[in-house]
């Protein structure tokens, strides 16, 4: 099995952002690597949800028009000083706070979300 390269991940990010938001972006750098090591049942109550690895990148909008898609029911531009008010899930809010506080060093965080959000490891890579 061949693993995708960093370039493939960046190309996929650019494509998905365009598909889901209508916005064209450039990707500058990796800012965080996150592992959600919780295991819990999917909505069907049968299927196990596996551990997830997520990569967060700093991106800049360069074109396109903000829109909704099958993945988003509404979209809007939000001021940087109020954006955290929109997060309802602690894991997403924590990751976005890391983006807002990015100092040039890539962060690694392991956390669980079930039964409740808990950071297991938080360090600079």
Coordinates of C-alpha atoms in Angstrom, one line a residue:
X1 CA 0.0 0.0 0.0
X2 CA 1.3 3.4 -0.9
X3 CA 0.6 6.3 1.4
X4 CA -0.3 9.7 -0.1
X5 CA 2.3 12.4 0.0
X6 CA 2.1 15.8 1.5
X7 CA 1.5 17.2 -2.0
X8 CA -1.6 15.0 -2.4
X9 CA -2.9 16.1 1.0
X10 CA -2.5 19.8 0.0
X11 CA -4.1 19.2 -3.4
X12 CA -7.0 17.5 -1.7
X13 CA -7.4 20.3 0.8
X14 CA -7.6 22.9 -2.0
X15 CA -10.2 20.8 -3.9
X16 CA -12.4 20.1 -0.8
X17 CA -12.4 23.8 0.3
X18 CA -13.5 24.8 -3.2
X19 CA -16.2 22.1 -3.3
X20 CA -17.6 22.8 0.1
X21 CA -17.3 26.6 0.3
X22 CA -16.8 28.0 -3.2
X23 CA -13.5 29.6 -2.1
X24 CA -10.2 29.2 -3.9
X25 CA -7.3 29.0 -1.5
X26 CA -3.5 28.8 -1.3
X27 CA -2.0 26.7 1.4
X28 CA 1.1 28.1 3.2
X29 CA 2.1 25.7 5.9
X30 CA 1.2 22.9 8.3
X31 CA 0.3 24.3 11.7
X32 CA -1.0 21.2 13.6
X33 CA -1.3 17.5 13.7
X34 CA -4.2 16.1 15.8
X35 CA -5.1 12.6 16.9
X36 CA -8.6 11.9 18.2
X37 CA -8.0 8.5 19.8
X38 CA -11.5 8.0 21.1
X39 CA -13.3 4.9 20.1
X40 CA -17.1 4.9 20.2
X41 CA -20.1 3.6 18.2
X42 CA -21.3 5.4 15.0
X43 CA -24.8 6.7 14.8
X44 CA -26.0 3.2 13.9
X45 CA -24.9 1.9 17.3
X46 CA -23.0 -0.9 15.7
X47 CA -20.1 0.4 13.7
X48 CA -16.9 1.4 15.6
X49 CA -15.6 4.9 14.8
X50 CA -11.9 4.5 14.3
X51 CA -9.1 6.8 15.6
X52 CA -8.7 9.9 13.5
X53 CA -5.6 11.8 12.4
X54 CA -6.2 15.4 11.2
X55 CA -3.8 17.9 9.7
X56 CA -4.5 21.6 10.0
X57 CA -3.0 24.0 7.5
X58 CA -2.8 27.8 7.3
X59 CA -4.7 28.8 4.2
X60 CA -5.5 32.1 2.5
X61 CA -8.5 32.9 0.3
X62 CA -7.5 34.0 -3.1
X63 CA -10.7 33.9 -5.1
X64 CA -14.1 32.3 -5.6
X65 CA -17.4 33.2 -4.1
X66 CA -18.6 32.1 -0.6
X67 CA -21.4 29.6 -1.1
X68 CA -23.2 26.6 0.6
X69 CA -23.0 23.0 -0.6
X70 CA -24.2 19.5 0.4
X71 CA -21.8 19.7 3.3
X72 CA -22.7 23.1 4.5
X73 CA -26.2 24.6 5.2
X74 CA -24.9 28.2 5.6
X75 CA -21.7 30.1 5.3
X76 CA -20.5 33.6 6.2
X77 CA -17.3 35.5 6.8
X78 CA -16.7 36.1 10.5
X79 CA -14.4 38.6 12.2
X80 CA -11.3 37.0 13.8
X81 CA -12.2 38.4 17.2
X82 CA -15.6 36.7 17.2
X83 CA -15.0 33.5 15.4
X84 CA -14.7 31.3 18.5
X85 CA -18.3 32.1 19.5
X86 CA -19.4 30.0 16.6
X87 CA -17.8 26.7 17.8
X88 CA -20.0 24.3 19.7
X89 CA -17.6 21.4 19.9
X90 CA -14.7 21.7 22.2
X91 CA -12.3 19.8 20.0
X92 CA -12.8 22.1 17.0
X93 CA -12.6 25.2 19.2
X94 CA -9.4 24.0 20.7
X95 CA -7.8 23.3 17.3
X96 CA -9.0 26.7 16.1
X97 CA -7.5 28.4 19.1
X98 CA -4.2 26.7 18.2
X99 CA -4.5 28.3 14.7
X100 CA -5.2 31.7 16.2
X101 CA -2.1 31.4 18.5
X102 CA 0.2 29.9 15.8
X103 CA 3.8 31.0 16.5
X104 CA 5.5 29.2 13.6
X105 CA 5.9 25.9 15.5
X106 CA 3.8 22.9 14.5
X107 CA 1.7 21.5 17.3
X108 CA 0.8 17.9 18.0
X109 CA -2.2 17.1 20.2
X110 CA -3.7 13.8 21.1
X111 CA -7.2 14.0 22.6
X112 CA -10.4 12.1 23.1
X113 CA -13.9 13.3 22.6
X114 CA -15.9 10.4 24.1
X115 CA -17.2 10.4 26.8
X116 CA -16.0 14.0 27.0
X117 CA -13.2 16.1 25.5
X118 CA -9.9 15.6 27.2
X119 CA -6.4 16.4 26.0
X120 CA -4.0 13.5 26.5
X121 CA -0.8 15.0 25.0
X122 CA 0.0 18.5 23.8
X123 CA 3.4 19.4 22.5
X124 CA 5.5 21.1 19.8
X125 CA 6.8 18.9 17.0

